PDB file of C-alpha atoms in Angstrom:
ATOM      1  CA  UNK A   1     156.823-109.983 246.589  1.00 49.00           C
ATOM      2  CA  UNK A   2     156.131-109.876 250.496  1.00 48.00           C
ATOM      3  CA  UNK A   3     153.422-112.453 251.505  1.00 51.00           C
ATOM      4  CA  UNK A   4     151.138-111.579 253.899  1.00 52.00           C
ATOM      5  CA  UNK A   5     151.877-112.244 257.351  1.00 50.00           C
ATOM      6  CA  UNK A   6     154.869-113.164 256.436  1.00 50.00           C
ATOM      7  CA  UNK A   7     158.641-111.248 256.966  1.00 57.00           C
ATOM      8  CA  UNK A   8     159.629-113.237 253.630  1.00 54.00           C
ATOM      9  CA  UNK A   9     160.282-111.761 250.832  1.00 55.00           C
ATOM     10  CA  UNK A  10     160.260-113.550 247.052  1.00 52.00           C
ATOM     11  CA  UNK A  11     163.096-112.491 245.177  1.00 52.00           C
ATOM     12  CA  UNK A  12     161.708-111.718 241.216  1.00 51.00           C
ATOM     13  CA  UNK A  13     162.493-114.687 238.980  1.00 47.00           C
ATOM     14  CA  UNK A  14     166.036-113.577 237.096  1.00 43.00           C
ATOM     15  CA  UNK A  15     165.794-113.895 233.259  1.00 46.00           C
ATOM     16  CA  UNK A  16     169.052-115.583 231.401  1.00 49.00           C
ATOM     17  CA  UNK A  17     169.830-117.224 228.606  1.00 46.00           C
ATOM     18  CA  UNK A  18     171.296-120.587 227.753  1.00 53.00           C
ATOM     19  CA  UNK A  19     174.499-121.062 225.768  1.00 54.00           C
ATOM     20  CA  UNK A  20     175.491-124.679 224.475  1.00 60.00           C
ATOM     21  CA  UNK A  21     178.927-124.538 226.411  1.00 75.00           C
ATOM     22  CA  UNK A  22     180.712-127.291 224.070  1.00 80.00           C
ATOM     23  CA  UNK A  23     180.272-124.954 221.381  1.00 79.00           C
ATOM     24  CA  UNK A  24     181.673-121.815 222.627  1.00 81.00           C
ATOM     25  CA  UNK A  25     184.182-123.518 223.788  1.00 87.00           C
ATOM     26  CA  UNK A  26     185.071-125.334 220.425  1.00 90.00           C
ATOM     27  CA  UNK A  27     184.861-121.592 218.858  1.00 87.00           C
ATOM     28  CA  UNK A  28     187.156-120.268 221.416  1.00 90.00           C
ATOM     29  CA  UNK A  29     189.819-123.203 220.886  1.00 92.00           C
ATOM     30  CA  UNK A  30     189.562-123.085 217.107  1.00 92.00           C
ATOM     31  CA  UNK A  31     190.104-119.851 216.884  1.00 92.00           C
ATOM     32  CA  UNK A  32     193.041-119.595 219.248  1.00 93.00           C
ATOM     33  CA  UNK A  33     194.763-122.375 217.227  1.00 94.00           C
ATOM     34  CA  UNK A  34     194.663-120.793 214.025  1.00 93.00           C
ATOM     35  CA  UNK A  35     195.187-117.236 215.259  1.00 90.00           C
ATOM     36  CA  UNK A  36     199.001-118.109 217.467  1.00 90.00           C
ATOM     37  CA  UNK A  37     199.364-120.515 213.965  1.00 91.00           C
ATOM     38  CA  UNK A  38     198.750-117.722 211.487  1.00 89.00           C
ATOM     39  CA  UNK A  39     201.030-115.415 213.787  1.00 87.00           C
ATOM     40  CA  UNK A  40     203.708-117.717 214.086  1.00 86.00           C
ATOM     41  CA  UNK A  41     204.274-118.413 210.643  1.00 88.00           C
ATOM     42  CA  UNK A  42     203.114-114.864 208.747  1.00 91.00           C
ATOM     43  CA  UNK A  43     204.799-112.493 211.465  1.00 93.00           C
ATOM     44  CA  UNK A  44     208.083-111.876 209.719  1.00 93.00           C
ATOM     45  CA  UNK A  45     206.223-110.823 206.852  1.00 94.00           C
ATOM     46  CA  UNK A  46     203.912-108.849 208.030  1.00 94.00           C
ATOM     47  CA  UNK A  47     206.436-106.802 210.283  1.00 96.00           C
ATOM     48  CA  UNK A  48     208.551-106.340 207.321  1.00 96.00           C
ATOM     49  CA  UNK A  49     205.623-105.199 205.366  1.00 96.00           C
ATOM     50  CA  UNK A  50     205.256-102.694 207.438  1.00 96.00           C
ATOM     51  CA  UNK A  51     208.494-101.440 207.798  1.00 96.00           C
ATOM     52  CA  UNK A  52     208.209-101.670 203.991  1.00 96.00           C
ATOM     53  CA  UNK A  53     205.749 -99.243 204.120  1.00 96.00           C
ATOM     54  CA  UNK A  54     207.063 -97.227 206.747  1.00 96.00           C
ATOM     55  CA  UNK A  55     210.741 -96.880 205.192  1.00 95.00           C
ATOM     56  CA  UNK A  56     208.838 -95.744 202.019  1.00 94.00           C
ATOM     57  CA  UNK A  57     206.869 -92.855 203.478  1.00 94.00           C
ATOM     58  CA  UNK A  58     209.974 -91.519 205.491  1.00 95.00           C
ATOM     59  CA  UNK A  59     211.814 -91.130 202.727  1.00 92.00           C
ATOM     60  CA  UNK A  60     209.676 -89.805 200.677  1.00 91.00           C
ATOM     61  CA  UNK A  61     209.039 -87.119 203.788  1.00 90.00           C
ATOM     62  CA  UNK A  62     212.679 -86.846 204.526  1.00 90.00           C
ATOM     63  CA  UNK A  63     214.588 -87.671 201.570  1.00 89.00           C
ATOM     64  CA  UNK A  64     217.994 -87.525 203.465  1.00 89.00           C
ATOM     65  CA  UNK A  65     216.875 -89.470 206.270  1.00 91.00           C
ATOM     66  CA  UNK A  66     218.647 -92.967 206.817  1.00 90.00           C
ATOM     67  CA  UNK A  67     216.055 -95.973 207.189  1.00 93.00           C
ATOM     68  CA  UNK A  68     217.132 -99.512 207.249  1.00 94.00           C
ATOM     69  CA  UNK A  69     215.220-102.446 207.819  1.00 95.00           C
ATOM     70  CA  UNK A  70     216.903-104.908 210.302  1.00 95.00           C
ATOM     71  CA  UNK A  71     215.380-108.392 211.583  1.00 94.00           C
ATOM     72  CA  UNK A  72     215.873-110.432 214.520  1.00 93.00           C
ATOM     73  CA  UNK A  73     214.886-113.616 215.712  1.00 91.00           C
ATOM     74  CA  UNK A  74     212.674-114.394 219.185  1.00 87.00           C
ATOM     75  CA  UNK A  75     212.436-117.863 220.750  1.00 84.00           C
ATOM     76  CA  UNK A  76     208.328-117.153 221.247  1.00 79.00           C
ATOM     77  CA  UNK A  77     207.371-114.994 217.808  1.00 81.00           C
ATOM     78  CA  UNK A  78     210.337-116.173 215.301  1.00 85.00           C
ATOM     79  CA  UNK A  79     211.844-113.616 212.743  1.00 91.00           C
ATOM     80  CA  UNK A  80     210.689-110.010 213.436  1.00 94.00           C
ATOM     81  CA  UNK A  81     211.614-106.495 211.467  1.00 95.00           C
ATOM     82  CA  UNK A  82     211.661-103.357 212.960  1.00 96.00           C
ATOM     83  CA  UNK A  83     213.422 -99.895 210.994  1.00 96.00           C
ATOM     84  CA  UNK A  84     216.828 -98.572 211.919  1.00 95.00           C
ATOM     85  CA  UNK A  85     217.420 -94.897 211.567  1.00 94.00           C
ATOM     86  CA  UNK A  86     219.657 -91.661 212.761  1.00 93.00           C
ATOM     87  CA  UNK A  87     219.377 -90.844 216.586  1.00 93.00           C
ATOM     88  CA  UNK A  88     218.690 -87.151 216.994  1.00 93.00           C
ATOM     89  CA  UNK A  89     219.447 -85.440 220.209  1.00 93.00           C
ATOM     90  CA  UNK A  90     218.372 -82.288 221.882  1.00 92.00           C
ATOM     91  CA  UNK A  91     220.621 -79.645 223.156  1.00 89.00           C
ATOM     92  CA  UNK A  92     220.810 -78.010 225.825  1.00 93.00           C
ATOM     93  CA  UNK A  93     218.044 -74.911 224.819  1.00 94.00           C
ATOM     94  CA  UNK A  94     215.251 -77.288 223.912  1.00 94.00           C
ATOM     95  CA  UNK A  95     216.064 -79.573 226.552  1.00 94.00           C
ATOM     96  CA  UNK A  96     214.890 -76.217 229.294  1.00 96.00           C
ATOM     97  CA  UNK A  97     212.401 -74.865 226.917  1.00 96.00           C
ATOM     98  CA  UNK A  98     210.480 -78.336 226.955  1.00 95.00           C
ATOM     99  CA  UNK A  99     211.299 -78.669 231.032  1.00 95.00           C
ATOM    100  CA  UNK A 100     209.947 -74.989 231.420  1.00 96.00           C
ATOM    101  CA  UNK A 101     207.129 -75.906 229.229  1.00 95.00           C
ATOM    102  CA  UNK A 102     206.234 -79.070 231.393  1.00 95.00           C
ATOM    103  CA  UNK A 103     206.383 -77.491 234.389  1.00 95.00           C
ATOM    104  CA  UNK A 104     203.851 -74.585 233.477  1.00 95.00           C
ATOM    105  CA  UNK A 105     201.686 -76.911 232.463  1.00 93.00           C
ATOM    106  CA  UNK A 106     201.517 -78.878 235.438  1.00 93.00           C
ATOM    107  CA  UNK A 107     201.113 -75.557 237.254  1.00 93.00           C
ATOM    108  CA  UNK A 108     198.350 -74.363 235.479  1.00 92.00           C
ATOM    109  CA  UNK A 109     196.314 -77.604 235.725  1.00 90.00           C
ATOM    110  CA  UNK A 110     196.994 -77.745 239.356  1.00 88.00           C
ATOM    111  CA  UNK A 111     194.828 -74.632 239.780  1.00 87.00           C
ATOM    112  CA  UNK A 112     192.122 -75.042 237.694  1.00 83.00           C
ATOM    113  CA  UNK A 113     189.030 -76.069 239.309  1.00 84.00           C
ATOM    114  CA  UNK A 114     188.636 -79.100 237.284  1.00 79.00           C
ATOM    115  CA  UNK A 115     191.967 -80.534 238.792  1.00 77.00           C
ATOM    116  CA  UNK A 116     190.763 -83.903 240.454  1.00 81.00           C
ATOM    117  CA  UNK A 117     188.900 -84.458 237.051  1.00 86.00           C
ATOM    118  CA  UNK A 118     190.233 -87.572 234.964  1.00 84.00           C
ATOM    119  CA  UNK A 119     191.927 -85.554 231.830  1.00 84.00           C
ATOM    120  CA  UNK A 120     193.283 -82.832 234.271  1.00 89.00           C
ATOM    121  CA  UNK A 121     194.890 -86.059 235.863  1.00 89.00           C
ATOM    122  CA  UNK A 122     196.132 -87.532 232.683  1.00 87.00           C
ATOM    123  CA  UNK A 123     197.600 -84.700 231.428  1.00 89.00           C
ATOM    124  CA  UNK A 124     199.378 -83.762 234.800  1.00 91.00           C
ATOM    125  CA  UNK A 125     200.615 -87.258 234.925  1.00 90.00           C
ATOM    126  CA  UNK A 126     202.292 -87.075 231.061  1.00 90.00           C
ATOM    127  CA  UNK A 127     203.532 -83.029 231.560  1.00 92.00           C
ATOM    128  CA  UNK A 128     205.603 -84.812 234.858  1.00 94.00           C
ATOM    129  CA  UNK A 129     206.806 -87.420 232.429  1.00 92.00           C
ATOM    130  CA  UNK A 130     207.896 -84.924 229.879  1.00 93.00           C
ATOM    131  CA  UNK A 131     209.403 -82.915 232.468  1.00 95.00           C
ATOM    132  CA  UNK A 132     211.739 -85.227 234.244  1.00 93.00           C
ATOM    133  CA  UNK A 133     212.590 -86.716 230.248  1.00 92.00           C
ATOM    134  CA  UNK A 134     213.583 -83.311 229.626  1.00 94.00           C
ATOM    135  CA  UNK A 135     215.538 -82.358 232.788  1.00 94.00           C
ATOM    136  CA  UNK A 136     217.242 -85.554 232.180  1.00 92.00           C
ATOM    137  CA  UNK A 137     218.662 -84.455 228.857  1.00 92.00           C
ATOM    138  CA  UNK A 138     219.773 -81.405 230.671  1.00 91.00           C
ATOM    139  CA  UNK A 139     222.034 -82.742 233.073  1.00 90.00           C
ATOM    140  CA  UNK A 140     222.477 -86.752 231.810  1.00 85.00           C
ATOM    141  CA  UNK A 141     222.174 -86.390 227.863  1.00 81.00           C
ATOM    142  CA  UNK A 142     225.474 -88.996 227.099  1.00 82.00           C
ATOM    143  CA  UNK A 143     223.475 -91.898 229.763  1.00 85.00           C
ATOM    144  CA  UNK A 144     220.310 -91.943 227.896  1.00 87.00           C
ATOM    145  CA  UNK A 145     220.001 -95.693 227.422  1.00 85.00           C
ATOM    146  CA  UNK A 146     217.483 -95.704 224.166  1.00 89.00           C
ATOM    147  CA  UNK A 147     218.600 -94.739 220.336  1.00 93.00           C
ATOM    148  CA  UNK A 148     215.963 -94.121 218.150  1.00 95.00           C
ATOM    149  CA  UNK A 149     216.733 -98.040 216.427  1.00 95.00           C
ATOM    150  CA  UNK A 150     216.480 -99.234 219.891  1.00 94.00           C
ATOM    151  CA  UNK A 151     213.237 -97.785 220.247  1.00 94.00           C
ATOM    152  CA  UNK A 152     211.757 -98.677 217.145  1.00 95.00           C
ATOM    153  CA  UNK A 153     212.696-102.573 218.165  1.00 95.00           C
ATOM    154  CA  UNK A 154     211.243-102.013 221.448  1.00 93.00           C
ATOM    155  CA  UNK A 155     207.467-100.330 219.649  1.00 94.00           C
ATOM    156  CA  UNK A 156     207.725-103.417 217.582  1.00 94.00           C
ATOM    157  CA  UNK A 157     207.771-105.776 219.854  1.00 93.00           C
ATOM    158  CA  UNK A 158     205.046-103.546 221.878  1.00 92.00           C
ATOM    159  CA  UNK A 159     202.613-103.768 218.987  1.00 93.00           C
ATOM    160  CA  UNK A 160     203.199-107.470 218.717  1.00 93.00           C
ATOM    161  CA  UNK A 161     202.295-107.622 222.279  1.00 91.00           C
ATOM    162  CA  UNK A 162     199.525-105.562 221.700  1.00 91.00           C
ATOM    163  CA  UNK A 163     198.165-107.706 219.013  1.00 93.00           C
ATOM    164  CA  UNK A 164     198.652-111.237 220.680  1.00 92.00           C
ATOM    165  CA  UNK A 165     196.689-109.597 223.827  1.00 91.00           C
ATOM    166  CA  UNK A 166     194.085-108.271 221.848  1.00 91.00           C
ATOM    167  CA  UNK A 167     193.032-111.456 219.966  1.00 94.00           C
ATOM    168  CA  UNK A 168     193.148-113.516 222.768  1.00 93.00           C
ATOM    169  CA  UNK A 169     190.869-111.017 225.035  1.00 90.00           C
ATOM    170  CA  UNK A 170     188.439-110.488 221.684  1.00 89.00           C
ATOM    171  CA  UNK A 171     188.246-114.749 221.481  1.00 91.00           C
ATOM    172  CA  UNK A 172     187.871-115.255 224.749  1.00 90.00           C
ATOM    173  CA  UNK A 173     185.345-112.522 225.116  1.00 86.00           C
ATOM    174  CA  UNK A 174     183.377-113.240 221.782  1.00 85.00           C
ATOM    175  CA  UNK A 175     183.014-116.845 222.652  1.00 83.00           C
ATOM    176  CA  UNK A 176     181.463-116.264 226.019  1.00 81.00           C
ATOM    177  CA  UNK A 177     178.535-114.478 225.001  1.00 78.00           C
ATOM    178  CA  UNK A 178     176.588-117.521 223.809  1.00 68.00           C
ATOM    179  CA  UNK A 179     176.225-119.823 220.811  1.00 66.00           C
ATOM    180  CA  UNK A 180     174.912-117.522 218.090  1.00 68.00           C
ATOM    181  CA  UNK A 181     176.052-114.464 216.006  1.00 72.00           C
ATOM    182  CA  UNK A 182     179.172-116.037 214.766  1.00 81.00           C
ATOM    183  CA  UNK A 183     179.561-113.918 212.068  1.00 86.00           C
ATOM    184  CA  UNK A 184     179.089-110.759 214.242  1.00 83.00           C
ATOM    185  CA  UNK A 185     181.447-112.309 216.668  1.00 85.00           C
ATOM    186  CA  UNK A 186     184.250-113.167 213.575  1.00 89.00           C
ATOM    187  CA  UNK A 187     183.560-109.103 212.105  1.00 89.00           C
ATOM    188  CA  UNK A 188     184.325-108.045 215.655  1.00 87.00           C
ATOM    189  CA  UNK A 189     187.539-109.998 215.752  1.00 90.00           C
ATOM    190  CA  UNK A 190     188.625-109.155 211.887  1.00 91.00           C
ATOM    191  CA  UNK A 191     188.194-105.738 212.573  1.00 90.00           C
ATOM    192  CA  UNK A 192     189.873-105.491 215.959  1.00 90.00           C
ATOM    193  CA  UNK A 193     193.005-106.886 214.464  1.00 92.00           C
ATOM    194  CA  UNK A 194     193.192-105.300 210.747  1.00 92.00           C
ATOM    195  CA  UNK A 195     192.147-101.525 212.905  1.00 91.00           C
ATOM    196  CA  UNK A 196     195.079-102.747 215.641  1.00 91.00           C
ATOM    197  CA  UNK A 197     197.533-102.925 212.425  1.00 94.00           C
ATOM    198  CA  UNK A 198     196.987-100.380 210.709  1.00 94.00           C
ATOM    199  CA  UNK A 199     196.515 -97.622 213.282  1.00 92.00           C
ATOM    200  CA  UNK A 200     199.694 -99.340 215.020  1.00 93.00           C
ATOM    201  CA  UNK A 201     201.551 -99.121 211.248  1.00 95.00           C
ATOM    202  CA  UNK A 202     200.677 -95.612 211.365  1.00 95.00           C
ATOM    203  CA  UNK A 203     201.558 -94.563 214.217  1.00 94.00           C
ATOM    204  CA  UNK A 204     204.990 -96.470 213.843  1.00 96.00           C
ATOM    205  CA  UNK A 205     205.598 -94.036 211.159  1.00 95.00           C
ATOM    206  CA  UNK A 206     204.522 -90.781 212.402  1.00 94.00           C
ATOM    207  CA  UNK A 207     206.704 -91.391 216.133  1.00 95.00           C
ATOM    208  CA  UNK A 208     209.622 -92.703 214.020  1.00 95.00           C
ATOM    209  CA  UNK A 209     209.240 -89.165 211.916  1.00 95.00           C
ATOM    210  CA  UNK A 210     208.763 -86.804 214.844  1.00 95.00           C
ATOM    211  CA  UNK A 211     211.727 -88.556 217.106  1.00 95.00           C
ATOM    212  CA  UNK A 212     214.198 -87.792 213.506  1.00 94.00           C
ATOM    213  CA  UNK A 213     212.467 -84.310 213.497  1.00 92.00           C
ATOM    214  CA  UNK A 214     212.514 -83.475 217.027  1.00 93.00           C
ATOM    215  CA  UNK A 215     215.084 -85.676 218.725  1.00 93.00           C
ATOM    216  CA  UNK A 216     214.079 -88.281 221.241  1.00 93.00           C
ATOM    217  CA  UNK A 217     213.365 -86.116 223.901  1.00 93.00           C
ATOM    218  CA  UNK A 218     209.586 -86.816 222.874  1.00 93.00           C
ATOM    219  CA  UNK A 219     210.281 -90.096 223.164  1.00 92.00           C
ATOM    220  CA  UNK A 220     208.520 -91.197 226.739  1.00 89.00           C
ATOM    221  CA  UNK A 221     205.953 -88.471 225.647  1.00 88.00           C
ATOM    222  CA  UNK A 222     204.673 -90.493 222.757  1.00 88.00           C
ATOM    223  CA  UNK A 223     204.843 -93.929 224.804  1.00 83.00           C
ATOM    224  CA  UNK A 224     202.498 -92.833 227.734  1.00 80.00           C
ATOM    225  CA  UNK A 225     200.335 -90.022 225.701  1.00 80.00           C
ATOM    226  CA  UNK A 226     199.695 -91.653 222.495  1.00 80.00           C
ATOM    227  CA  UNK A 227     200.662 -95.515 223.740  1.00 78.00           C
ATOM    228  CA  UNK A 228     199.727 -98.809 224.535  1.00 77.00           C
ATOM    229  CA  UNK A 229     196.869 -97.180 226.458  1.00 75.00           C
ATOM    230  CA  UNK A 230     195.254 -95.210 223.559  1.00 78.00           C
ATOM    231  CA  UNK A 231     195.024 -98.686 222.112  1.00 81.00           C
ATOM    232  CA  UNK A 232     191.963 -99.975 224.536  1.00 79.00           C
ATOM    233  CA  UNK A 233     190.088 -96.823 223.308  1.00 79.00           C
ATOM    234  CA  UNK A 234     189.250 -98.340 219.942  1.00 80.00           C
ATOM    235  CA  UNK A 235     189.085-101.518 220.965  1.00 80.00           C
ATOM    236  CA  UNK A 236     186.112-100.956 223.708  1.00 81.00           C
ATOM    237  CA  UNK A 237     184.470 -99.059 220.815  1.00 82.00           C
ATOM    238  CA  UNK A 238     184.665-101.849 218.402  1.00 82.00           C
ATOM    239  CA  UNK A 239     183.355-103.999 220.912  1.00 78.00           C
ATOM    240  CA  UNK A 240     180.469-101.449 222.185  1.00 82.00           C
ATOM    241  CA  UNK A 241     179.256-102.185 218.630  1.00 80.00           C
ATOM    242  CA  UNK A 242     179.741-105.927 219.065  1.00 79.00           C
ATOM    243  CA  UNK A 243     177.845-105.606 221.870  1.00 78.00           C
ATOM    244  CA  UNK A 244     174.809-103.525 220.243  1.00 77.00           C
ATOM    245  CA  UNK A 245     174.515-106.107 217.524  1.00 73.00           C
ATOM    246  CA  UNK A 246     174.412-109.592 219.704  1.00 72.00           C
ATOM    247  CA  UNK A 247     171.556-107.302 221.648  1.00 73.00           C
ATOM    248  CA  UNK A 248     169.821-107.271 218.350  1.00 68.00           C
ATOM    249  CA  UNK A 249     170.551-111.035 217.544  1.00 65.00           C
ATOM    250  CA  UNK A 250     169.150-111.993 221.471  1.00 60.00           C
ATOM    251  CA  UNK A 251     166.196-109.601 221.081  1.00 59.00           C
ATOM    252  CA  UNK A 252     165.061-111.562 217.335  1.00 52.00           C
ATOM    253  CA  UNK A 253     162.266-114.206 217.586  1.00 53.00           C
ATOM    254  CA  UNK A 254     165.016-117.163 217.063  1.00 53.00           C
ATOM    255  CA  UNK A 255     166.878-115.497 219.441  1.00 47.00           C
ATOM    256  CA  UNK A 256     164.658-115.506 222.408  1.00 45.00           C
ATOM    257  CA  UNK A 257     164.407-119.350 222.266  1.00 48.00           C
ATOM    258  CA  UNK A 258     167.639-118.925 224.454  1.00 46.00           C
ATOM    259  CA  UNK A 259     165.908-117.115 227.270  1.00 42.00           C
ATOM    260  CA  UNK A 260     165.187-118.758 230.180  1.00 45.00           C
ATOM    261  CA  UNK A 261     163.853-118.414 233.923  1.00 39.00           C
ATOM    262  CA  UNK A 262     165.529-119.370 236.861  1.00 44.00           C
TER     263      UNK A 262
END
């Protein structure tokens, strides 16, 4: 408030609460311990469950598809399974038909009045991806550096990336919101990871399906429309909940003990 006489002005007292910082930070470390423990020593099976799963739903879709299993081993991550199957490649015909498709598409966006708007953007962006895939297989079909077992290898590894970023961000983020709703802040973190595997299991199997169908020209299209991006759409709704709930747990009698003035 402005005193009288006085050019002053008192800025409003700024309500915060505490957080016992040892014990976020023991949650935080815990947690990060077991989590790159229970990764390092249950990866190879769970990647081969997957592709367990995968391989069986392919072939029961496409009965005269070939899909092997195949392992590796990484230096960070240990033993890791990813399918093998067929490459498919598009001829010529498709290869225009999907460059003349990509092109009108990026026409017809450019003059629509909602242009400059964010999905008008996105979409431009993955029709000029599609369209410079496609115009390679037209004139560079034989240099295309990925098979369809390459890529699978490569989504993988992708998803395993995907899941090591996710816990740590979800920990890191979980723990610094104060001291209480530890079971809230464990749900959030179970069901980041379990929806992060299975929506990353399904999707392994779909793409793998599509790219036998419909050759690997589709290939960048799935990576940047349906990709690693897509991914931080569930997980900022999972933690919107997160969020609503700790609200709830801050706003409760024992929870405005916390509070404090400064």
């Amino acid at each position: 408030m402005k005193e009288k006489g006085s050019n002053l002005i008192t800025p409003e007292p700024i309500e915060e609460f505490e957080a016992d910082k040892k014990k976020c930070i023991l949650y935080i470390v815990i947690l990060l311990l077991l989590g790159f423990l229970l990764m390092w020593t249950q990866i190879d099976d769970l990647t081969r469950m997957i592709c367990k799963i995968c391989a069986g739903v392919l072939k029961k879709y496409e009965p005269y598809m070939y899909v092997g299993i195949r392992s590796e081993t990484y230096p960070l991550f240990g033993k890791i399974s990813y399918l093998s199957a067929e490459t498919v490649y598009p001829g010529i015909q498709i290869s225009l038909i999907n460059a003349g498709i990509s092109l009108g598409v990026i026409i017809l966006l450019a003059g629509l009045p909602w242009k400059g708007r964010p999905l008008a953007i996105y979409l431009i962006l993955c029709s000029a991806i599609h369209l410079i895939n496609s115009l390679w297989f037209v004139f560079g079909e034989k240099y295309f550096p990925y098979t369809l077992t390459v890529y699978s290898k490569l989504y993988m590894l992708q998803e395993i990336g995907i899941w090591v970023m996710f816990f740590v961000m979800t920990v890191m983020v979980t723990g610094i919101i104060g001291d209480r709703g530890v079971i809230y802040k464990l749900l959030t973190l179970l069901a980041i990871m379990l929806y992060s595997i299975v929506f990353g299991t399904v999707r392994y199997a779909i793409f793998i399906w599509l790219l036998y169908r419909f050759s690997v020209i589709y290939m960048a299209f799935f990576y940047f429309m349906i990709g690693p991006m897509f991914d931080f759409l569930y997980l900022v709704m999972i933690y919107a909940v997160f969020v609503n709930r700790m609200i709830g747990v801050y706003d409760s009698r024992k929870g405005k003990e916390v509070w404090k003035w400064s």
